[in-house]
CSV table of C-alpha atoms in Angstrom, one decimal:
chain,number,residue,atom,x,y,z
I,1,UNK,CA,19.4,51.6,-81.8
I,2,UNK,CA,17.6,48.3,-82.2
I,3,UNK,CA,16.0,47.1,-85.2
I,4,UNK,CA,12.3,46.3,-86.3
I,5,UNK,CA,13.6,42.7,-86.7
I,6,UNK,CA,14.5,42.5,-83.4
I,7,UNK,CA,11.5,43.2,-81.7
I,8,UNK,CA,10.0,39.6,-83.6
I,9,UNK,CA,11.9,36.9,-81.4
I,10,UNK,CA,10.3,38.0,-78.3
I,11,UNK,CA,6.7,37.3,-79.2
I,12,UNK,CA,6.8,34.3,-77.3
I,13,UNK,CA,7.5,35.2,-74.4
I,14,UNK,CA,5.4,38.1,-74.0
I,15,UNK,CA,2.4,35.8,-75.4
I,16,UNK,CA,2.9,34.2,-72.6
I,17,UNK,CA,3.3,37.1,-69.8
I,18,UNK,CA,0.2,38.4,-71.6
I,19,UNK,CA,-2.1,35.4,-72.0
I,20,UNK,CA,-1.1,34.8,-67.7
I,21,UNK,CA,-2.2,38.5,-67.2
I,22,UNK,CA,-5.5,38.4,-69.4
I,23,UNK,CA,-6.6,34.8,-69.1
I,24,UNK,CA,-7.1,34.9,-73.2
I,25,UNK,CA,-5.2,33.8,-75.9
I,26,UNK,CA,-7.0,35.6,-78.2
I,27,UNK,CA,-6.4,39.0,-76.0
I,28,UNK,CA,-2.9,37.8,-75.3
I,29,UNK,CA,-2.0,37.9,-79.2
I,30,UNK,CA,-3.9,41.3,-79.5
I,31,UNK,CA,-1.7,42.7,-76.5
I,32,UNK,CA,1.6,41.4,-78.1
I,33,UNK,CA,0.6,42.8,-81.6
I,34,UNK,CA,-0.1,46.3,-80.3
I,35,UNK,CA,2.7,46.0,-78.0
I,36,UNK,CA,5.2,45.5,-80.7
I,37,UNK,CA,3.1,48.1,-83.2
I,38,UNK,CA,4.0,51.2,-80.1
I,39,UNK,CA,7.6,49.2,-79.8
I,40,UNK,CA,8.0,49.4,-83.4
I,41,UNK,CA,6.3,53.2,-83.4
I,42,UNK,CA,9.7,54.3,-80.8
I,43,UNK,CA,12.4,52.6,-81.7
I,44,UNK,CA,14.3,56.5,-82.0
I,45,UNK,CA,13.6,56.7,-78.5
I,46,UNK,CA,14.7,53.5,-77.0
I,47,UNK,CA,17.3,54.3,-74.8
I,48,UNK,CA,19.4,50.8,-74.1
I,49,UNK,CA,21.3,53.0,-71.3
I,50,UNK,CA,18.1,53.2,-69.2
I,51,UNK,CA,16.7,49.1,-70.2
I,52,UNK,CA,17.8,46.3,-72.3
I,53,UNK,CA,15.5,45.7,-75.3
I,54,UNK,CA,13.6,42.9,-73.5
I,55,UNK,CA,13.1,45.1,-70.3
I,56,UNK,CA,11.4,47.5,-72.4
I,57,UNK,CA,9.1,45.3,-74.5
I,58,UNK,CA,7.6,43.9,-70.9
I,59,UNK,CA,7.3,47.0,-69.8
I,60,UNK,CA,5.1,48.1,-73.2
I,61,UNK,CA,3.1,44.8,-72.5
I,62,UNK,CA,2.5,45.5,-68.9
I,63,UNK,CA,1.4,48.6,-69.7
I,64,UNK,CA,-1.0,47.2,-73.0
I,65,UNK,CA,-2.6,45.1,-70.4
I,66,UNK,CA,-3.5,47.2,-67.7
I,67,UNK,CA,-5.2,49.2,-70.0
I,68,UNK,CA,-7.5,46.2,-71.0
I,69,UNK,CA,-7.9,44.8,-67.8
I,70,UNK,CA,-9.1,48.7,-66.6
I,71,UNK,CA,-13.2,47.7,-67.2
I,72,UNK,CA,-12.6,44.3,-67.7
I,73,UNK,CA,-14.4,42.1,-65.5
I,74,UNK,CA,-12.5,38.7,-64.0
I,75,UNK,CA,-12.2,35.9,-66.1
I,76,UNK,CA,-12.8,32.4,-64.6
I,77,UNK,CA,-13.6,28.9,-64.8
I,78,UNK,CA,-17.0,27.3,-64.0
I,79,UNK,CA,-16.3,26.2,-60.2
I,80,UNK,CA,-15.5,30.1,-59.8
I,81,UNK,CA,-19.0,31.3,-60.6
I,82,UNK,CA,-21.3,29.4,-58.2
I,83,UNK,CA,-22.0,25.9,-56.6
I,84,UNK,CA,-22.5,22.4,-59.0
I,85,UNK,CA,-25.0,22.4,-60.9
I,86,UNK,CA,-28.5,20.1,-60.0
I,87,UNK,CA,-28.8,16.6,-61.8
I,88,UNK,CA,-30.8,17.0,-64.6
I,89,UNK,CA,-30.3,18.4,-68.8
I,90,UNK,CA,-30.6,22.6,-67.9
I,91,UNK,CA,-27.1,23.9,-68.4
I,92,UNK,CA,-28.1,27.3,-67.4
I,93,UNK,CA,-27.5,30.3,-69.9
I,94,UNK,CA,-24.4,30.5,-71.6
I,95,UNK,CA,-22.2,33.7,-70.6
I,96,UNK,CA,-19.9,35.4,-72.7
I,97,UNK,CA,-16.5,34.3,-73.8
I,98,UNK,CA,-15.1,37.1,-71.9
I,99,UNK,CA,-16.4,35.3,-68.8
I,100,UNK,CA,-14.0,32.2,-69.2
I,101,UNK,CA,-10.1,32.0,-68.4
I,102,UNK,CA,-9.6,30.3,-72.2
I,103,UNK,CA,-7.1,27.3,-73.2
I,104,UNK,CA,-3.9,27.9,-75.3
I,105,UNK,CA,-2.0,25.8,-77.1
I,106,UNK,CA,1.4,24.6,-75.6
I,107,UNK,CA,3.2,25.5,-78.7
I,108,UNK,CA,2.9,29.1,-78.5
I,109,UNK,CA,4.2,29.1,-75.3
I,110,UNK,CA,6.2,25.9,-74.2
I,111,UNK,CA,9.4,24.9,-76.1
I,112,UNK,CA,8.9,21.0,-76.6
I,113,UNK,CA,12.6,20.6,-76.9
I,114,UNK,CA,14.1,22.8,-73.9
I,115,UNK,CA,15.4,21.6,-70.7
I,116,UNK,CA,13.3,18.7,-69.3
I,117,UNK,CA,13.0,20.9,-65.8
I,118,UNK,CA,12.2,24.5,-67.6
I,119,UNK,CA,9.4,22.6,-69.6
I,120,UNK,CA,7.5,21.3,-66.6
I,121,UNK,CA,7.8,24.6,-64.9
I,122,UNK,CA,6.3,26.3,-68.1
I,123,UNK,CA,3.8,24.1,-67.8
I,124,UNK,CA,2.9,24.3,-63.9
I,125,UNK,CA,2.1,27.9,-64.7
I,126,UNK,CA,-0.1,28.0,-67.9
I,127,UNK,CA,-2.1,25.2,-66.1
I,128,UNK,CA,-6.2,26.7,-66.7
I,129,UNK,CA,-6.5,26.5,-62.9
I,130,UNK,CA,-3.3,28.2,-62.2
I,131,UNK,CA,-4.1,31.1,-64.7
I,132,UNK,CA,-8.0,31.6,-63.0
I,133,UNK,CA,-6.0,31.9,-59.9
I,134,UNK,CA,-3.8,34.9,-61.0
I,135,UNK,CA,-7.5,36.5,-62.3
I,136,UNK,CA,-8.5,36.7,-58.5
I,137,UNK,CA,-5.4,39.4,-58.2
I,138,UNK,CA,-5.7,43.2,-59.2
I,139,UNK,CA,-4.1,43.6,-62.4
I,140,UNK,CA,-0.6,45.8,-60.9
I,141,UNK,CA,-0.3,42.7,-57.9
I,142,UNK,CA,-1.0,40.2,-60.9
I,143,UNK,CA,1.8,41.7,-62.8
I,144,UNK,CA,4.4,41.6,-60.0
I,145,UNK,CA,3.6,37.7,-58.9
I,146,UNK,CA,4.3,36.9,-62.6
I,147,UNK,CA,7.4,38.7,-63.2
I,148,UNK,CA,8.8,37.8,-59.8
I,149,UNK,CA,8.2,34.3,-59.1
I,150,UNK,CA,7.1,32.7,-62.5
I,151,UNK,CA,9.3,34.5,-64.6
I,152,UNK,CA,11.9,35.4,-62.2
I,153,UNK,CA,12.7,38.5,-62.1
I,154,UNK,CA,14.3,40.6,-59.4
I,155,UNK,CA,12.6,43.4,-57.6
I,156,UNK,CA,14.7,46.2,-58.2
I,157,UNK,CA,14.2,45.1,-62.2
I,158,UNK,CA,10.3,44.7,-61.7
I,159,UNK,CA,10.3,48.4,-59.8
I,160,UNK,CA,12.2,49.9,-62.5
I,161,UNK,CA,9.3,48.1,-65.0
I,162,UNK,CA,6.8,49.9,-63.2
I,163,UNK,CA,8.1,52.8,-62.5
I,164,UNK,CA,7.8,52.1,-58.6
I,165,UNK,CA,9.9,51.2,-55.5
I,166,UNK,CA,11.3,48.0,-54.4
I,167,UNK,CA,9.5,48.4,-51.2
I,168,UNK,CA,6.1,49.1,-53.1
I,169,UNK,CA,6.8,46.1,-55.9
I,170,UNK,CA,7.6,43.2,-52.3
I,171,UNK,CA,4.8,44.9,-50.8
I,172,UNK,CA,2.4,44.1,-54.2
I,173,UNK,CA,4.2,40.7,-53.8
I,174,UNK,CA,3.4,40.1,-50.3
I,175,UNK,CA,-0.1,40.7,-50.9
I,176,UNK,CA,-0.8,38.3,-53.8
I,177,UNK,CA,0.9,35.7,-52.8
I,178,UNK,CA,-1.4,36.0,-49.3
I,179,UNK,CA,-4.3,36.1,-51.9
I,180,UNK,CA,-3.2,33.2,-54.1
I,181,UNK,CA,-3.1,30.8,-50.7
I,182,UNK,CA,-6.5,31.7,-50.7
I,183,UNK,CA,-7.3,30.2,-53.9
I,184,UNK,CA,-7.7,26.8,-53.8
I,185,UNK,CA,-5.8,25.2,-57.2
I,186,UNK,CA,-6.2,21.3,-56.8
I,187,UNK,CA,-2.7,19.8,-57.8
I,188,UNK,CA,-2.1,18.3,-61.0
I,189,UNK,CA,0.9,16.4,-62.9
I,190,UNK,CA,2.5,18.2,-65.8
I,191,UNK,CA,2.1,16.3,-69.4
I,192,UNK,CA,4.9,14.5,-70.0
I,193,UNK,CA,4.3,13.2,-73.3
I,194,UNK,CA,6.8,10.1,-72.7
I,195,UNK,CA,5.4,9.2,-69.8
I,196,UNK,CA,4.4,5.4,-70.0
I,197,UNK,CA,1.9,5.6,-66.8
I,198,UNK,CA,-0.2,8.9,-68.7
I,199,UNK,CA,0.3,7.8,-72.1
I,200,UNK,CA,-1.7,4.5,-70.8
I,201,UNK,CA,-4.2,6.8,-69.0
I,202,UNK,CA,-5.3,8.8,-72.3
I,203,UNK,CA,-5.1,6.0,-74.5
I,204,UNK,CA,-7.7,4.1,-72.2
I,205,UNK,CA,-10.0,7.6,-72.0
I,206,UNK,CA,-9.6,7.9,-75.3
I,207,UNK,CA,-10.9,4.4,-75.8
I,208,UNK,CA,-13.7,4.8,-73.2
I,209,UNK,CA,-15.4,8.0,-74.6
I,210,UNK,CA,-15.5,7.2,-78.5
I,211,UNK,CA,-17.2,3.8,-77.6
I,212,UNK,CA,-19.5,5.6,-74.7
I,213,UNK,CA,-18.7,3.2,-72.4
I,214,UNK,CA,-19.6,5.2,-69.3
I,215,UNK,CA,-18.7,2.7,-66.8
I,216,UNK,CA,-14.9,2.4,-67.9
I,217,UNK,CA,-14.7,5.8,-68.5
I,218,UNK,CA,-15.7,6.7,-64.6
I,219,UNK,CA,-13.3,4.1,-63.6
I,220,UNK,CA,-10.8,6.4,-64.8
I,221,UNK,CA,-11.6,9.5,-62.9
I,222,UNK,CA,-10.4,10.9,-59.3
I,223,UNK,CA,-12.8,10.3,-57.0
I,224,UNK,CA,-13.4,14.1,-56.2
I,225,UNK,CA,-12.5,14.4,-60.2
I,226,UNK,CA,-14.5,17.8,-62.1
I,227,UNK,CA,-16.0,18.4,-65.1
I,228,UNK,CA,-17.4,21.3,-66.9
I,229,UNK,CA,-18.6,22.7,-69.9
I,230,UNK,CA,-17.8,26.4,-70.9
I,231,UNK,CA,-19.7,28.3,-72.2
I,232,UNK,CA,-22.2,27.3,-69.6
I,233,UNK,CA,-21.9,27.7,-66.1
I,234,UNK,CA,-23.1,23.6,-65.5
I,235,UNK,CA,-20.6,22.0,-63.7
I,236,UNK,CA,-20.3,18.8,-61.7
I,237,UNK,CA,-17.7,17.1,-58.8
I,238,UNK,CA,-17.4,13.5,-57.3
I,239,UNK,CA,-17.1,10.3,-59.5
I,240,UNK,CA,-20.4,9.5,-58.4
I,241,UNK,CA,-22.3,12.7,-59.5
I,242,UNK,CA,-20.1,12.6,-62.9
I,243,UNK,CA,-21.3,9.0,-63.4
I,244,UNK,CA,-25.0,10.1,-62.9
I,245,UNK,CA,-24.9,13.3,-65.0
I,246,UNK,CA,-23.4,10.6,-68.2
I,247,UNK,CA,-26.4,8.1,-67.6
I,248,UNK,CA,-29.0,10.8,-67.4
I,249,UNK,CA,-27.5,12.5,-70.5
I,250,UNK,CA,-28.5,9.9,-72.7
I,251,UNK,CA,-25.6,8.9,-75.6
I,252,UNK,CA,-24.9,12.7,-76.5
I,253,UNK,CA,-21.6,11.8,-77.9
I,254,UNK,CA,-22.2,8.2,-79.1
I,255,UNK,CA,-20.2,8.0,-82.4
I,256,UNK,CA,-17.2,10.4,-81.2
I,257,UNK,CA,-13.8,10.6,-82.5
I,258,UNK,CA,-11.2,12.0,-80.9
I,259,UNK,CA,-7.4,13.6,-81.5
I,260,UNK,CA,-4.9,14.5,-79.2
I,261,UNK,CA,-3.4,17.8,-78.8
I,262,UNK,CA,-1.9,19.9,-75.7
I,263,UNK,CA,-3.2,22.6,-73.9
I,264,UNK,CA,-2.1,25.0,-71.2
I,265,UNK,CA,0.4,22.1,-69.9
I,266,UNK,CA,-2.1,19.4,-70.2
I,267,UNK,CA,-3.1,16.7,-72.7
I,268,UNK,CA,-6.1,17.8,-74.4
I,269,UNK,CA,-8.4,16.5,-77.0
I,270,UNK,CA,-10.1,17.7,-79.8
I,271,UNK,CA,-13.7,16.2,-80.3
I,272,UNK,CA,-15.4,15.1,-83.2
I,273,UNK,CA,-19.0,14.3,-83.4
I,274,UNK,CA,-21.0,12.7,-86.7
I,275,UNK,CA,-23.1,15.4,-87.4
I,276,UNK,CA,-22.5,16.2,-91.0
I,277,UNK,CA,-24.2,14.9,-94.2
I,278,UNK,CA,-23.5,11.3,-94.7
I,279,UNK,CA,-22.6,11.1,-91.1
I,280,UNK,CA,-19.0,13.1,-91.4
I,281,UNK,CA,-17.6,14.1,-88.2
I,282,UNK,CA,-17.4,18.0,-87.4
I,283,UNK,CA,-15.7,19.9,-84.9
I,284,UNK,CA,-17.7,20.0,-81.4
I,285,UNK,CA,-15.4,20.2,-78.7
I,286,UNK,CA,-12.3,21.1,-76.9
I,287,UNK,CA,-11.2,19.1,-73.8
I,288,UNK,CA,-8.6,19.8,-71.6
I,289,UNK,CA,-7.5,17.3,-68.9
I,290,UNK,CA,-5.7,17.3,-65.8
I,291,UNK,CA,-3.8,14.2,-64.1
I,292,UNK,CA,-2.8,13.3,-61.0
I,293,UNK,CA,-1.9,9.8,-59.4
I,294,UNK,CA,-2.7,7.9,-62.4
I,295,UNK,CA,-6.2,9.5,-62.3
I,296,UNK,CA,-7.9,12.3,-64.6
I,297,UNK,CA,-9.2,15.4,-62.0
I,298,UNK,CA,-10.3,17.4,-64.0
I,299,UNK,CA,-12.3,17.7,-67.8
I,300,UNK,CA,-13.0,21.0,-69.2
I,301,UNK,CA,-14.9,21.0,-72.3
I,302,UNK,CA,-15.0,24.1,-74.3
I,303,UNK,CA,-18.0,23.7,-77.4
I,304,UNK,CA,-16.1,27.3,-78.7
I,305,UNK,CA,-14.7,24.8,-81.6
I,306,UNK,CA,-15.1,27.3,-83.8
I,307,UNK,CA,-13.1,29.9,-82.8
I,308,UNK,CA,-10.2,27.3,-80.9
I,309,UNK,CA,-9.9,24.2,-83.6
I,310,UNK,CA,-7.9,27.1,-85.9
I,311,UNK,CA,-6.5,28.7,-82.7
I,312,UNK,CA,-5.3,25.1,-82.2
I,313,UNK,CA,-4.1,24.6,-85.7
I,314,UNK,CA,-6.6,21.0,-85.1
I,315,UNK,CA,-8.4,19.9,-88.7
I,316,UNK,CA,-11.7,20.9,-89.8
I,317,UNK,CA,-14.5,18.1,-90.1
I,318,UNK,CA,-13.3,16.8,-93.8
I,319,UNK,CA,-9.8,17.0,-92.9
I,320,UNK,CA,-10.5,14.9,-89.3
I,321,UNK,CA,-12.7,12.2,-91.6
I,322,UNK,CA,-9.4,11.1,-93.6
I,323,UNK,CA,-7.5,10.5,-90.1
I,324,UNK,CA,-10.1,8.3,-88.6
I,325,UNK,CA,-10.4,6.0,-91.8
């Protein structure tokens, strides 16, 4: 019989099998926690005849998330919810956080030192558009698409997970993948942090947006590039309209620091803005990039800083002020 200890080193892992089915992070840890509390509560009647360890611990998670994704209503990003918004400052109501697919950071996830090949194939499938794509798949078909063809499993293991036939789990399989191609997820470059070509890219973004120099900071973006602002349903497409909607807005962000972190397989940036006494820079925002061709395609902007700057491990306001001096 395995020990408590054991259960511990798969975490991880089932972070990430979790935070793919739930579109949360925060929900993810939650489902891993209670997942290892009922592992934890039947150790005496693990039977390593019938599963290994880790077989049984995914099949525990699955179960954990089904449960919360029984009333749970799909969680997506802005582009999901309705057409772009109108030119002009209404954002629209905010919805609740349970609304959004939500970022997470690379490091609970993503081994920065494994193999080159595993790494980018991490990435490619905790990308934010990626993960609102598996939302758009009942939770069972969600469960088989990422046990078979991210994480690799076989079908005869996945129908022992379940509790189901082979012929029921490539049936489930069938049908999401048929649903997925429906789904359009625009393609987008993994971060390599070595890469001269994108380290180049976000140094010159970086340079653009905390001098507010709209012009240089359009020059940068695809030309059918996104942006978007969760927890508001705003969102904008085309250089053009994204250019407009930064001229209208006035200099919101005029005075902005900015330092880099990783999200979901993508550089990311965490956003300062002088709004405390004496002018100190506080936590504002979140934003996640994607890249493709030497181009940013997408900015996603989540103003939750205060729940996803700790999430993040990022510094509060007074810490951030001594790393911009």
């Amino acid at each position: 019989m395995p020990e408590a200890r054991e259960l511990e080193p798969h975490r991880s892992e089932l972070v990430g099998y979790c935070y793919r089915m739930l579109g949360s992070p925060f929900e993810a840890e939650d489902a891993v926690q209670e997942t290892l509390v009922r592992a934890w509560r039947s150790l005496d009647r693990f039977d390593e005849r019938r599963a290994s360890l880790r077989t049984w611990l995914y099949s525990i998670a699955t179960n954990v998330c089904l449960d919360m994704l029984r009333s749970a209503q799909r969680r997506a990003r802005a582009m999901d919810l309705g057409p772009q918004a109108q030119a002009g400052p209404d954002l629209g109501p905010p919805l609740p956080e349970s609304a959004w697919v939500q970022p997470i950071p690379d490091g609970r996830l993503v081994r920065a030192d494994g193999d080159p090949a595993e790494v980018a194939a991490q990435r490619e499938t905790i990308r934010l558009a990626f993960v609102a794509a598996l939302q758009h798949l009942p939770p069972r078909q969600r469960a088989v698409l990422i046990l078979r063809d991210v994480l690799c499993w076989k079908a005869d293991e996945v129908a022992r997970l379940l509790d189901s036939s082979v012929a029921s789990v490539t049936s489930a399989l069938q049908r999401a993948r048929a649903t997925l191609r429906t789904v359009p997820v625009a393609p987008a470059e993994p971060y390599r942090p070595m890469d001269e070509e994108q380290r180049r890219l976000l140094a010159r973004y970086c340079d653009a947006f905390e001098r507010y120099d709209v012009e240089s900071l359009v020059s940068l973006l695809h030309e059918d590039a996104t942006t978007s602002m969760p927890p508001f349903p705003w969102w904008r497409r085309g250089r053009a309209e994204i250019r407009e909607m930064l001229l209208a807005a006035g200099r919101p962000c005029e005075g902005a620091r900015l330092l880099p972190t990783v999200a979901n397989g993508s550089p990311a940036f965490a956003q300062y803005l002088p709004t405390g006494p004496y002018g100190r820079h506080e936590p504002f925002a979140l934003v996640v990039l994607s890249l493709s061709g030497g181009l940013i395609t997408e900015l996603t902007t989540y103003l939750d800083a205060g729940r996803l700057f700790p999430l993040f491990g990022l510094p509060s306001g007074e810490e951030a002020e001594a790393l911009f001096r």
